[in-house]
PDB file of C-alpha atoms in Angstrom:
ATOM      1  CA  MET A   1       0.000   0.000   0.000  1.00  0.00           C
ATOM      2  CA  VAL A   2       2.720   2.465   0.993  1.00  0.00           C
ATOM      3  CA  GLY A   3       4.826   1.474  -2.005  1.00  0.00           C
ATOM      4  CA  ILE A   4       1.966   2.108  -4.436  1.00  0.00           C
ATOM      5  CA  ALA A   5       1.218   5.475  -2.849  1.00  0.00           C
ATOM      6  CA  ALA A   6       4.895   6.484  -2.858  1.00  0.00           C
ATOM      7  CA  GLY A   7       5.295   5.485  -6.511  1.00  0.00           C
ATOM      8  CA  CYS A   8       2.272   7.584  -7.470  1.00  0.00           C
ATOM      9  CA  VAL A   9       3.621  10.589  -5.588  1.00  0.00           C
ATOM     10  CA  ALA A  10       7.013  10.175  -7.277  1.00  0.00           C
ATOM     11  CA  ASP A  11       5.368  10.076 -10.704  1.00  0.00           C
ATOM     12  CA  SER A  12       3.338  13.210  -9.957  1.00  0.00           C
ATOM     13  CA  LEU A  13       6.458  15.066  -8.816  1.00  0.00           C
ATOM     14  CA  PHE A  14       9.070  13.897 -11.312  1.00  0.00           C
ATOM     15  CA  ALA A  15       7.186  12.345 -14.268  1.00  0.00           C
ATOM     16  CA  ASP A  16       9.243  10.190 -16.637  1.00  0.00           C
ATOM     17  CA  PRO A  17      13.013  10.722 -16.495  1.00  0.00           C
ATOM     18  CA  ARG A  18      14.259  12.096 -19.800  1.00  0.00           C
ATOM     19  CA  ARG A  19      17.403   9.966 -19.799  1.00  0.00           C
ATOM     20  CA  GLY A  20      18.077   6.436 -18.700  1.00  0.00           C
ATOM     21  CA  HIS A  21      14.433   5.408 -18.352  1.00  0.00           C
ATOM     22  CA  PRO A  22      14.234   1.623 -17.768  1.00  0.00           C
ATOM     23  CA  VAL A  23      11.370   1.376 -20.273  1.00  0.00           C
ATOM     24  CA  ALA A  24      13.634   2.903 -22.926  1.00  0.00           C
ATOM     25  CA  LEU A  25      16.324   0.396 -21.967  1.00  0.00           C
ATOM     26  CA  PHE A  26      13.831  -2.440 -22.375  1.00  0.00           C
ATOM     27  CA  GLY A  27      12.875  -1.034 -25.763  1.00  0.00           C
ATOM     28  CA  SER A  28      16.521  -1.011 -26.830  1.00  0.00           C
ATOM     29  CA  VAL A  29      16.943  -4.627 -25.732  1.00  0.00           C
ATOM     30  CA  ALA A  30      13.747  -5.589 -27.575  1.00  0.00           C
ATOM     31  CA  ALA A  31      14.927  -3.853 -30.742  1.00  0.00           C
ATOM     32  CA  GLY A  32      18.293  -5.606 -30.514  1.00  0.00           C
ATOM     33  CA  LEU A  33      16.653  -8.995 -30.063  1.00  0.00           C
ATOM     34  CA  GLU A  34      14.327  -8.297 -32.976  1.00  0.00           C
ATOM     35  CA  GLY A  35      17.369  -8.073 -35.238  1.00  0.00           C
ATOM     36  CA  ARG A  36      18.053 -11.725 -34.427  1.00  0.00           C
ATOM     37  CA  SER A  37      14.542 -13.112 -33.929  1.00  0.00           C
ATOM     38  CA  TYR A  38      12.557 -11.418 -36.695  1.00  0.00           C
ATOM     39  CA  ALA A  39      10.760 -13.513 -39.259  1.00  0.00           C
ATOM     40  CA  ASP A  40       7.524 -12.722 -41.031  1.00  0.00           C
ATOM     41  CA  THR A  41       5.576 -15.348 -39.067  1.00  0.00           C
ATOM     42  CA  ARG A  42       3.366 -15.421 -35.995  1.00  0.00           C
ATOM     43  CA  ALA A  43       5.508 -18.157 -34.455  1.00  0.00           C
ATOM     44  CA  ALA A  44       8.582 -15.943 -34.509  1.00  0.00           C
ATOM     45  CA  GLY A  45       6.591 -13.146 -32.896  1.00  0.00           C
ATOM     46  CA  VAL A  46       5.297 -15.466 -30.173  1.00  0.00           C
ATOM     47  CA  LEU A  47       8.847 -16.546 -29.353  1.00  0.00           C
ATOM     48  CA  HIS A  48      10.128 -12.956 -29.387  1.00  0.00           C
ATOM     49  CA  THR A  49       7.350 -11.737 -27.092  1.00  0.00           C
ATOM     50  CA  ALA A  50       7.527 -14.705 -24.722  1.00  0.00           C
ATOM     51  CA  THR A  51      11.300 -14.397 -24.353  1.00  0.00           C
ATOM     52  CA  LEU A  52      11.212 -10.733 -23.427  1.00  0.00           C
ATOM     53  CA  LEU A  53       8.196 -10.904 -21.119  1.00  0.00           C
ATOM     54  CA  GLY A  54       9.426 -14.108 -19.504  1.00  0.00           C
ATOM     55  CA  ALA A  55      12.691 -12.358 -18.676  1.00  0.00           C
ATOM     56  CA  LEU A  56      10.751  -9.490 -17.088  1.00  0.00           C
ATOM     57  CA  ALA A  57       8.683 -11.919 -15.023  1.00  0.00           C
ATOM     58  CA  LEU A  58      11.829 -13.605 -13.721  1.00  0.00           C
ATOM     59  CA  LEU A  59      13.394 -10.232 -12.963  1.00  0.00           C
ATOM     60  CA  GLY A  60      10.292  -9.173 -11.049  1.00  0.00           C
ATOM     61  CA  MET A  61      10.175 -12.363  -9.014  1.00  0.00           C
ATOM     62  CA  ALA A  62      13.864 -12.084  -8.177  1.00  0.00           C
ATOM     63  CA  ALA A  63      13.423  -8.462  -7.089  1.00  0.00           C
ATOM     64  CA  ASP A  64      10.445  -9.440  -4.948  1.00  0.00           C
ATOM     65  CA  ARG A  65      12.298 -12.268  -3.202  1.00  0.00           C
ATOM     66  CA  SER A  66      15.393 -10.165  -2.625  1.00  0.00           C
ATOM     67  CA  SER A  67      13.474  -7.246  -1.139  1.00  0.00           C
ATOM     68  CA  LEU A  68      11.338  -9.475   1.093  1.00  0.00           C
ATOM     69  CA  ARG A  69      14.457 -11.122   2.520  1.00  0.00           C
ATOM     70  CA  ARG A  70      15.711  -7.645   3.443  1.00  0.00           C
ATOM     71  CA  GLY A  71      12.488  -6.703   5.228  1.00  0.00           C
ATOM     72  CA  ALA A  72       9.302  -4.695   4.820  1.00  0.00           C
ATOM     73  CA  ALA A  73      11.073  -1.391   4.193  1.00  0.00           C
ATOM     74  CA  ALA A  74      13.054  -2.831   1.285  1.00  0.00           C
ATOM     75  CA  ALA A  75       9.905  -4.384  -0.176  1.00  0.00           C
ATOM     76  CA  THR A  76       8.135  -1.022   0.023  1.00  0.00           C
ATOM     77  CA  VAL A  77      11.022   0.737  -1.745  1.00  0.00           C
ATOM     78  CA  THR A  78      11.065  -1.915  -4.481  1.00  0.00           C
ATOM     79  CA  THR A  79       7.326  -1.535  -5.057  1.00  0.00           C
ATOM     80  CA  ALA A  80       7.555   2.268  -5.067  1.00  0.00           C
ATOM     81  CA  ALA A  81      10.429   2.263  -7.562  1.00  0.00           C
ATOM     82  CA  THR A  82       8.612  -0.186  -9.839  1.00  0.00           C
ATOM     83  CA  VAL A  83       5.389   1.825  -9.759  1.00  0.00           C
ATOM     84  CA  PHE A  84       7.317   5.006 -10.532  1.00  0.00           C
ATOM     85  CA  VAL A  85       8.982   3.347 -13.530  1.00  0.00           C
ATOM     86  CA  ALA A  86       5.722   1.826 -14.785  1.00  0.00           C
ATOM     87  CA  LEU A  87       3.524   4.929 -14.573  1.00  0.00           C
ATOM     88  CA  GLY A  88       3.320   7.491 -17.347  1.00  0.00           C
ATOM     89  CA  GLY A  89       0.243   9.462 -16.354  1.00  0.00           C
ATOM     90  CA  THR A  90       1.969  12.670 -15.326  1.00  0.00           C
ATOM     91  CA  SER A  91       4.064  12.833 -18.491  1.00  0.00           C
ATOM     92  CA  LEU A  92       0.917  12.136 -20.508  1.00  0.00           C
ATOM     93  CA  ALA A  93      -0.989  14.998 -18.873  1.00  0.00           C
ATOM     94  CA  ARG A  94       1.931  17.401 -19.208  1.00  0.00           C
ATOM     95  CA  THR A  95       2.368  16.554 -22.878  1.00  0.00           C
ATOM     96  CA  GLY A  96      -1.350  16.993 -23.516  1.00  0.00           C
ATOM     97  CA  ALA A  97      -1.276  20.383 -21.781  1.00  0.00           C
ATOM     98  CA  GLN A  98       1.787  21.396 -23.802  1.00  0.00           C
ATOM     99  CA  MET A  99      -0.005  20.426 -27.013  1.00  0.00           C
ATOM    100  CA  ALA A 100      -2.965  22.605 -26.010  1.00  0.00           C
ATOM    101  CA  HIS A 101      -0.563  25.473 -25.289  1.00  0.00           C
ATOM    102  CA  HIS A 102       0.992  25.241 -28.762  1.00  0.00           C
ATOM    103  CA  LEU A 103      -2.416  25.128 -30.432  1.00  0.00           C
ATOM    104  CA  ASP A 104      -3.735  28.019 -28.327  1.00  0.00           C
ATOM    105  CA  HIS A 105      -0.839  30.126 -29.611  1.00  0.00           C
ATOM    106  CA  GLY A 106      -1.284  29.032 -33.229  1.00  0.00           C
ATOM    107  CA  ASP A 107       2.071  27.222 -33.304  1.00  0.00           C
ATOM    108  CA  VAL A 108       1.007  24.303 -35.471  1.00  0.00           C
ATOM    109  CA  ASP A 109       4.605  23.377 -36.336  1.00  0.00           C
ATOM    110  CA  ALA A 110       5.492  22.944 -32.666  1.00  0.00           C
ATOM    111  CA  ALA A 111       2.321  20.917 -32.137  1.00  0.00           C
ATOM    112  CA  ARG A 112       3.253  18.647 -35.033  1.00  0.00           C
ATOM    113  CA  ARG A 113       6.732  18.125 -33.583  1.00  0.00           C
ATOM    114  CA  LEU A 114       5.215  17.205 -30.235  1.00  0.00           C
ATOM    115  CA  LEU A 115       2.566  14.786 -31.523  1.00  0.00           C
ATOM    116  CA  PRO A 116       4.893  11.736 -31.811  1.00  0.00           C
ATOM    117  CA  ALA A 117       5.306  11.917 -28.024  1.00  0.00           C
ATOM    118  CA  LEU A 118       1.593  11.112 -27.783  1.00  0.00           C
ATOM    119  CA  CYS A 119       0.793   8.787 -30.683  1.00  0.00           C
ATOM    120  CA  GLY A 120       2.037   7.272 -33.925  1.00  0.00           C
ATOM    121  CA  ARG A 121      -0.045   9.296 -36.384  1.00  0.00           C
ATOM    122  CA  ASP A 122       1.457  11.255 -39.238  1.00  0.00           C
ATOM    123  CA  PRO A 123       1.537  14.861 -37.962  1.00  0.00           C
ATOM    124  CA  ALA A 124       2.377  16.331 -41.369  1.00  0.00           C
ATOM    125  CA  VAL A 125      -1.170  15.747 -42.656  1.00  0.00           C
ATOM    126  CA  LEU A 126      -2.942  17.199 -39.602  1.00  0.00           C
ATOM    127  CA  ASP A 127      -4.227  20.731 -39.180  1.00  0.00           C
ATOM    128  CA  GLU A 128      -5.087  22.345 -35.838  1.00  0.00           C
ATOM    129  CA  ALA A 129      -8.383  20.463 -35.515  1.00  0.00           C
ATOM    130  CA  GLY A 130      -6.753  17.168 -36.444  1.00  0.00           C
ATOM    131  CA  LEU A 131      -3.962  17.696 -33.921  1.00  0.00           C
ATOM    132  CA  ALA A 132      -6.468  18.490 -31.166  1.00  0.00           C
ATOM    133  CA  ARG A 133      -8.462  15.367 -31.957  1.00  0.00           C
ATOM    134  CA  ALA A 134      -5.381  13.143 -32.130  1.00  0.00           C
ATOM    135  CA  ALA A 135      -4.063  14.491 -28.830  1.00  0.00           C
ATOM    136  CA  LEU A 136      -7.415  14.079 -27.072  1.00  0.00           C
ATOM    137  CA  GLU A 137      -7.823  10.503 -28.277  1.00  0.00           C
ATOM    138  CA  SER A 138      -4.276   9.697 -27.160  1.00  0.00           C
ATOM    139  CA  VAL A 139      -4.805  11.254 -23.736  1.00  0.00           C
ATOM    140  CA  ALA A 140      -7.940   9.130 -23.354  1.00  0.00           C
ATOM    141  CA  GLU A 141      -6.389   5.831 -24.442  1.00  0.00           C
ATOM    142  CA  ASN A 142      -3.161   6.316 -22.521  1.00  0.00           C
ATOM    143  CA  THR A 143      -4.919   7.272 -19.314  1.00  0.00           C
ATOM    144  CA  SER A 144      -5.770   3.584 -19.220  1.00  0.00           C
ATOM    145  CA  ASP A 145      -2.584   2.168 -20.734  1.00  0.00           C
ATOM    146  CA  ALA A 146      -0.043   4.346 -18.935  1.00  0.00           C
ATOM    147  CA  HIS A 147      -1.683   4.802 -15.559  1.00  0.00           C
ATOM    148  CA  VAL A 148      -4.780   2.820 -14.631  1.00  0.00           C
ATOM    149  CA  ALA A 149      -3.581  -0.539 -15.954  1.00  0.00           C
ATOM    150  CA  PRO A 150      -0.153  -0.453 -14.244  1.00  0.00           C
ATOM    151  CA  LEU A 151      -1.789   0.454 -10.936  1.00  0.00           C
ATOM    152  CA  LEU A 152      -4.314  -2.367 -11.190  1.00  0.00           C
ATOM    153  CA  TRP A 153      -1.634  -4.904 -12.082  1.00  0.00           C
ATOM    154  CA  VAL A 154       0.689  -3.926  -9.244  1.00  0.00           C
ATOM    155  CA  ALA A 155      -2.218  -4.043  -6.800  1.00  0.00           C
ATOM    156  CA  LEU A 156      -3.292  -7.492  -7.994  1.00  0.00           C
ATOM    157  CA  GLY A 157       0.027  -9.131  -8.857  1.00  0.00           C
ATOM    158  CA  GLY A 158       2.843  -7.098  -7.370  1.00  0.00           C
ATOM    159  CA  VAL A 159       6.155  -6.243  -8.987  1.00  0.00           C
ATOM    160  CA  PRO A 160       6.320  -9.179 -11.469  1.00  0.00           C
ATOM    161  CA  ALA A 161       2.830  -8.462 -12.825  1.00  0.00           C
ATOM    162  CA  VAL A 162       3.388  -4.759 -13.419  1.00  0.00           C
ATOM    163  CA  LEU A 163       6.761  -5.368 -15.078  1.00  0.00           C
ATOM    164  CA  VAL A 164       5.210  -7.874 -17.471  1.00  0.00           C
ATOM    165  CA  TYR A 165       2.356  -5.469 -18.176  1.00  0.00           C
ATOM    166  CA  ARG A 166       4.699  -2.553 -18.871  1.00  0.00           C
ATOM    167  CA  GLY A 167       6.837  -4.717 -21.127  1.00  0.00           C
ATOM    168  CA  ALA A 168       3.806  -5.979 -23.048  1.00  0.00           C
ATOM    169  CA  ASN A 169       2.527  -2.440 -23.517  1.00  0.00           C
ATOM    170  CA  THR A 170       5.927  -1.315 -24.785  1.00  0.00           C
ATOM    171  CA  LEU A 171       6.151  -4.217 -27.223  1.00  0.00           C
ATOM    172  CA  ASP A 172       2.672  -3.457 -28.505  1.00  0.00           C
ATOM    173  CA  ALA A 173       3.756   0.111 -29.249  1.00  0.00           C
ATOM    174  CA  MET A 174       6.882  -1.138 -31.015  1.00  0.00           C
ATOM    175  CA  ILE A 175       5.606  -4.070 -33.071  1.00  0.00           C
ATOM    176  CA  GLY A 176       1.880  -4.463 -32.408  1.00  0.00           C
ATOM    177  CA  HIS A 177       0.613  -2.531 -35.415  1.00  0.00           C
ATOM    178  CA  LYS A 178      -0.582  -3.683 -38.812  1.00  0.00           C
ATOM    179  CA  SER A 179       2.262  -2.509 -40.996  1.00  0.00           C
ATOM    180  CA  PRO A 180       3.544  -4.969 -43.608  1.00  0.00           C
ATOM    181  CA  ARG A 181       6.561  -5.811 -41.428  1.00  0.00           C
ATOM    182  CA  TYR A 182       4.652  -6.445 -38.212  1.00  0.00           C
ATOM    183  CA  ARG A 183       1.242  -7.739 -39.286  1.00  0.00           C
ATOM    184  CA  ARG A 184       2.279 -11.307 -38.401  1.00  0.00           C
ATOM    185  CA  PHE A 185       5.390 -10.835 -36.250  1.00  0.00           C
ATOM    186  CA  GLY A 186       3.622  -8.358 -33.942  1.00  0.00           C
ATOM    187  CA  TRP A 187       0.394 -10.353 -33.644  1.00  0.00           C
ATOM    188  CA  ALA A 188       1.260 -11.982 -30.311  1.00  0.00           C
ATOM    189  CA  ALA A 189       2.383  -8.710 -28.719  1.00  0.00           C
ATOM    190  CA  ALA A 190      -0.800  -6.958 -29.814  1.00  0.00           C
ATOM    191  CA  ARG A 191      -3.130  -9.727 -28.653  1.00  0.00           C
ATOM    192  CA  PHE A 192      -1.394 -10.141 -25.290  1.00  0.00           C
ATOM    193  CA  ASP A 193      -1.530  -6.398 -24.687  1.00  0.00           C
ATOM    194  CA  ASP A 194      -5.263  -6.455 -25.512  1.00  0.00           C
ATOM    195  CA  LEU A 195      -5.748  -9.212 -22.939  1.00  0.00           C
ATOM    196  CA  LEU A 196      -3.817  -7.410 -20.196  1.00  0.00           C
ATOM    197  CA  ASN A 197      -5.679  -4.141 -20.820  1.00  0.00           C
ATOM    198  CA  HIS A 198      -9.187  -5.582 -21.039  1.00  0.00           C
ATOM    199  CA  SER A 199     -10.243  -5.062 -17.428  1.00  0.00           C
ATOM    200  CA  ALA A 200      -8.237  -1.863 -17.009  1.00  0.00           C
ATOM    201  CA  ALA A 201      -9.930  -0.184 -19.972  1.00  0.00           C
ATOM    202  CA  ARG A 202     -13.350  -0.878 -18.530  1.00  0.00           C
ATOM    203  CA  ALA A 203     -12.287   0.229 -15.067  1.00  0.00           C
ATOM    204  CA  THR A 204     -11.004   3.429 -16.657  1.00  0.00           C
ATOM    205  CA  ALA A 205     -14.322   4.020 -18.392  1.00  0.00           C
ATOM    206  CA  VAL A 206     -16.140   3.653 -15.065  1.00  0.00           C
ATOM    207  CA  LEU A 207     -13.744   6.138 -13.451  1.00  0.00           C
ATOM    208  CA  VAL A 208     -14.237   8.529 -16.389  1.00  0.00           C
ATOM    209  CA  ALA A 209     -17.972   8.472 -15.718  1.00  0.00           C
ATOM    210  CA  VAL A 210     -17.432   8.997 -11.998  1.00  0.00           C
ATOM    211  CA  CYS A 211     -15.029  11.904 -12.598  1.00  0.00           C
ATOM    212  CA  ALA A 212     -16.964  13.525 -15.473  1.00  0.00           C
ATOM    213  CA  PRO A 213     -18.495  16.256 -13.260  1.00  0.00           C
ATOM    214  CA  VAL A 214     -14.953  17.525 -12.530  1.00  0.00           C
ATOM    215  CA  VAL A 215     -14.905  18.959 -16.073  1.00  0.00           C
ATOM    216  CA  GLY A 216     -18.601  19.767 -16.279  1.00  0.00           C
ATOM    217  CA  GLY A 217     -19.381  16.500 -18.017  1.00  0.00           C
ATOM    218  CA  SER A 218     -22.160  13.981 -17.647  1.00  0.00           C
ATOM    219  CA  PRO A 219     -21.626  10.513 -16.141  1.00  0.00           C
ATOM    220  CA  VAL A 220     -24.727   9.301 -17.968  1.00  0.00           C
ATOM    221  CA  ALA A 221     -23.419  10.549 -21.321  1.00  0.00           C
ATOM    222  CA  ALA A 222     -20.061   8.856 -20.692  1.00  0.00           C
ATOM    223  CA  LEU A 223     -21.694   5.521 -19.932  1.00  0.00           C
ATOM    224  CA  ARG A 224     -24.112   5.867 -22.870  1.00  0.00           C
ATOM    225  CA  ALA A 225     -21.326   6.571 -25.372  1.00  0.00           C
ATOM    226  CA  TRP A 226     -19.298   3.647 -24.011  1.00  0.00           C
ATOM    227  CA  ARG A 227     -22.221   1.238 -24.347  1.00  0.00           C
ATOM    228  CA  ARG A 228     -23.354   2.492 -27.744  1.00  0.00           C
ATOM    229  CA  ASP A 229     -20.119   3.264 -29.592  1.00  0.00           C
ATOM    230  CA  ALA A 230     -17.167   1.339 -28.156  1.00  0.00           C
ATOM    231  CA  GLY A 231     -17.866  -1.878 -30.044  1.00  0.00           C
ATOM    232  CA  ARG A 232     -17.436  -0.130 -33.399  1.00  0.00           C
ATOM    233  CA  HIS A 233     -13.808   0.761 -32.687  1.00  0.00           C
ATOM    234  CA  PRO A 234     -11.167  -1.617 -34.125  1.00  0.00           C
ATOM    235  CA  SER A 235      -9.489  -1.892 -30.718  1.00  0.00           C
ATOM    236  CA  PRO A 236     -11.421  -3.790 -28.025  1.00  0.00           C
ATOM    237  CA  ASN A 237      -9.963  -1.521 -25.345  1.00  0.00           C
ATOM    238  CA  ALA A 238      -9.139   1.872 -26.854  1.00  0.00           C
ATOM    239  CA  GLY A 239     -12.704   2.222 -28.091  1.00  0.00           C
ATOM    240  CA  VAL A 240     -14.055   1.777 -24.566  1.00  0.00           C
ATOM    241  CA  VAL A 241     -11.944   4.564 -23.096  1.00  0.00           C
ATOM    242  CA  GLU A 242     -12.194   6.951 -26.054  1.00  0.00           C
ATOM    243  CA  ALA A 243     -15.972   6.592 -26.170  1.00  0.00           C
ATOM    244  CA  ALA A 244     -16.254   7.250 -22.433  1.00  0.00           C
ATOM    245  CA  PHE A 245     -14.066  10.352 -22.714  1.00  0.00           C
ATOM    246  CA  ALA A 246     -16.052  11.590 -25.720  1.00  0.00           C
ATOM    247  CA  GLY A 247     -19.337  11.143 -23.860  1.00  0.00           C
ATOM    248  CA  ALA A 248     -18.029  12.821 -20.722  1.00  0.00           C
ATOM    249  CA  LEU A 249     -16.684  15.791 -22.692  1.00  0.00           C
ATOM    250  CA  GLY A 250     -19.671  16.092 -25.046  1.00  0.00           C
ATOM    251  CA  VAL A 251     -17.557  15.795 -28.202  1.00  0.00           C
ATOM    252  CA  ARG A 252     -17.270  13.470 -31.188  1.00  0.00           C
ATOM    253  CA  VAL A 253     -13.992  11.706 -31.944  1.00  0.00           C
ATOM    254  CA  GLY A 254     -12.944   9.239 -34.629  1.00  0.00           C
ATOM    255  CA  GLY A 255     -12.933   9.476 -38.399  1.00  0.00           C
ATOM    256  CA  PRO A 256     -10.035   9.263 -40.873  1.00  0.00           C
ATOM    257  CA  THR A 257      -6.801   8.464 -39.022  1.00  0.00           C
ATOM    258  CA  GLN A 258      -3.511   8.607 -40.931  1.00  0.00           C
ATOM    259  CA  TYR A 259      -0.627   6.474 -39.697  1.00  0.00           C
ATOM    260  CA  ALA A 260       2.759   6.183 -41.361  1.00  0.00           C
ATOM    261  CA  HIS A 261       1.850   2.788 -42.810  1.00  0.00           C
ATOM    262  CA  GLU A 262      -1.836   3.255 -43.678  1.00  0.00           C
ATOM    263  CA  LEU A 263      -4.988   5.357 -43.532  1.00  0.00           C
ATOM    264  CA  GLU A 264      -7.676   3.999 -41.200  1.00  0.00           C
ATOM    265  CA  ILE A 265     -11.292   5.146 -41.358  1.00  0.00           C
ATOM    266  CA  ARG A 266     -12.330   5.010 -37.724  1.00  0.00           C
ATOM    267  CA  PRO A 267     -15.979   5.077 -36.616  1.00  0.00           C
ATOM    268  CA  THR A 268     -17.147   8.158 -34.763  1.00  0.00           C
ATOM    269  CA  LEU A 269     -17.565   7.927 -30.994  1.00  0.00           C
ATOM    270  CA  GLY A 270     -19.718  10.234 -28.905  1.00  0.00           C
ATOM    271  CA  ASP A 271     -22.092  13.036 -29.789  1.00  0.00           C
ATOM    272  CA  GLY A 272     -21.486  16.702 -30.365  1.00  0.00           C
ATOM    273  CA  PRO A 273     -18.922  18.687 -32.348  1.00  0.00           C
ATOM    274  CA  PRO A 274     -15.325  17.640 -33.059  1.00  0.00           C
ATOM    275  CA  PRO A 275     -12.998  18.494 -30.167  1.00  0.00           C
ATOM    276  CA  GLN A 276     -11.399  21.914 -29.960  1.00  0.00           C
ATOM    277  CA  VAL A 277      -8.355  23.017 -27.984  1.00  0.00           C
ATOM    278  CA  ALA A 278     -10.526  23.835 -24.966  1.00  0.00           C
ATOM    279  CA  ASP A 279     -11.808  20.258 -25.023  1.00  0.00           C
ATOM    280  CA  LEU A 280      -8.230  18.965 -25.051  1.00  0.00           C
ATOM    281  CA  ARG A 281      -7.559  20.972 -21.890  1.00  0.00           C
ATOM    282  CA  ARG A 282     -10.681  19.464 -20.312  1.00  0.00           C
ATOM    283  CA  ALA A 283      -9.509  15.986 -21.352  1.00  0.00           C
ATOM    284  CA  VAL A 284      -6.194  16.578 -19.586  1.00  0.00           C
ATOM    285  CA  ARG A 285      -8.016  17.636 -16.402  1.00  0.00           C
ATOM    286  CA  LEU A 286     -10.287  14.611 -16.653  1.00  0.00           C
ATOM    287  CA  SER A 287      -7.269  12.348 -17.129  1.00  0.00           C
ATOM    288  CA  ARG A 288      -5.642  13.762 -14.002  1.00  0.00           C
ATOM    289  CA  ALA A 289      -8.826  13.178 -12.004  1.00  0.00           C
ATOM    290  CA  VAL A 290      -9.067   9.586 -13.254  1.00  0.00           C
ATOM    291  CA  GLN A 291      -5.405   9.013 -12.395  1.00  0.00           C
ATOM    292  CA  LEU A 292      -5.967  10.165  -8.835  1.00  0.00           C
ATOM    293  CA  ALA A 293      -9.074   8.009  -8.489  1.00  0.00           C
ATOM    294  CA  ALA A 294      -7.212   4.990  -9.897  1.00  0.00           C
ATOM    295  CA  ALA A 295      -4.470   5.427  -7.300  1.00  0.00           C
ATOM    296  CA  GLY A 296      -7.112   5.282  -4.584  1.00  0.00           C
ATOM    297  CA  VAL A 297      -8.632   2.156  -6.100  1.00  0.00           C
ATOM    298  CA  ALA A 298      -5.233   0.440  -6.343  1.00  0.00           C
ATOM    299  CA  ILE A 299      -4.381   1.237  -2.733  1.00  0.00           C
ATOM    300  CA  ALA A 300      -7.794  -0.056  -1.630  1.00  0.00           C
ATOM    301  CA  LEU A 301      -7.326  -3.284  -3.615  1.00  0.00           C
ATOM    302  CA  SER A 302      -3.911  -3.749  -2.041  1.00  0.00           C
ATOM    303  CA  ALA A 303      -5.416  -3.244   1.410  1.00  0.00           C
ATOM    304  CA  VAL A 304      -8.130  -5.807   0.711  1.00  0.00           C
ATOM    305  CA  GLY A 305      -5.552  -8.283  -0.540  1.00  0.00           C
ATOM    306  CA  ARG A 306      -3.385  -7.789   2.522  1.00  0.00           C
ATOM    307  CA  SER A 307      -6.385  -8.258   4.836  1.00  0.00           C
ATOM    308  CA  GLY A 308      -7.240 -11.466   2.996  1.00  0.00           C
ATOM    309  CA  ARG A 309      -3.742 -12.843   3.472  1.00  0.00           C
ATOM    310  CA  ARG A 310      -3.919 -12.066   7.196  1.00  0.00           C
ATOM    311  CA  ALA A 311      -7.345 -13.665   7.529  1.00  0.00           C
ATOM    312  CA  PHE A 312      -6.142 -16.911   5.949  1.00  0.00           C
ATOM    313  CA  PRO A 313      -2.543 -17.449   7.105  1.00  0.00           C
ATOM    314  CA  PRO A 314      -0.675 -20.465   5.714  1.00  0.00           C
ATOM    315  CA  SER A 315      -1.178 -23.588   7.806  1.00  0.00           C
TER     316      SER A 315
END
C-alpha cells in the first residue's frame, strides 16, 4: 500500500526521467533482439514476445524475493520504484497540456513536432483540428494504458505483474501494429496487450464516468457513449476509453486516421462537435482526475488483498 502510494507521488512530482528510463532500456533490448529473432511469421513473434516478457517476469520475481528477505522497508522501496517506472500518467498529462498550449498560440509546427510523443499518427497531414483530436484521443487511451492498468496490475500481482504489463505495452507500441513488417510478427504482442488491458480499460471508463463532473461533463453521457459506440472501434480496449471520454466531454472523436503505414477510417464515438483546444484541456483535467481516483482504487485493492492474506494465514 505504501509502495503504491509512494510510486504515485514520485510520478506526480518527477514524471518520466528524460534519460536512462528503464522502459527505454527495455525497448533497446527488444529492438536488438528483434534483429536476431525477426521472421515474417506469428511463431517468430510469439517466441520474441515470450522471451522478453518471460525475462521481465523472472526479474520481477527475483526483485520481490530479494526485497522481502531484506524486510518490509526494502519491499516497500522496491514496489515504489517499480510503480514510478511503470507509470506514465503525469508525463501524458503534461504533454497533452503542452499540445494545447501550442495550439492556443497558433504554433502548429510545434504541435506537429510534439505529436509523436503522444501517438504514432502522421503529424504532417494534420491541421489544428486534427492535432487536437489526435491528442485528445491519445490522452484518453493512454490514461488507461499508462496509468490505470499499471496500478491495477501492481495491486493485484505485485512487482512481477506490473513489469510484465509494462513490457507488453511497450512491445505493442513497437511491433503491435498492422504494418507490412509487423502484421504477423507483432500479432502476439498486440493480442497479449489487448488481454492485459481488457479489465483496465473498462475500469477506466467507469472512473471517467465517476469523474466527469470535474470537467462539467455527464456521467450518464459517458456511460451511454461507451455502451453504444465502443464496439465499433477496431481496438477492443481503446474504443471503450475513447468513447467514455467523448461522452463525458460532449464531443465526437474518430474518423479518418492517418498512420505512417496506412490510412484507417475510424468510426465516430460520442455526440457533439469535433474536439477543440478547450476540449483537449478538459480531457487533460479529466485524465488527471481519473489518475488520482485509480491510485485510490489500487491502494484499496492492495489493502483488501493484505487483509485477505492475514485472515487466511498459511497452515
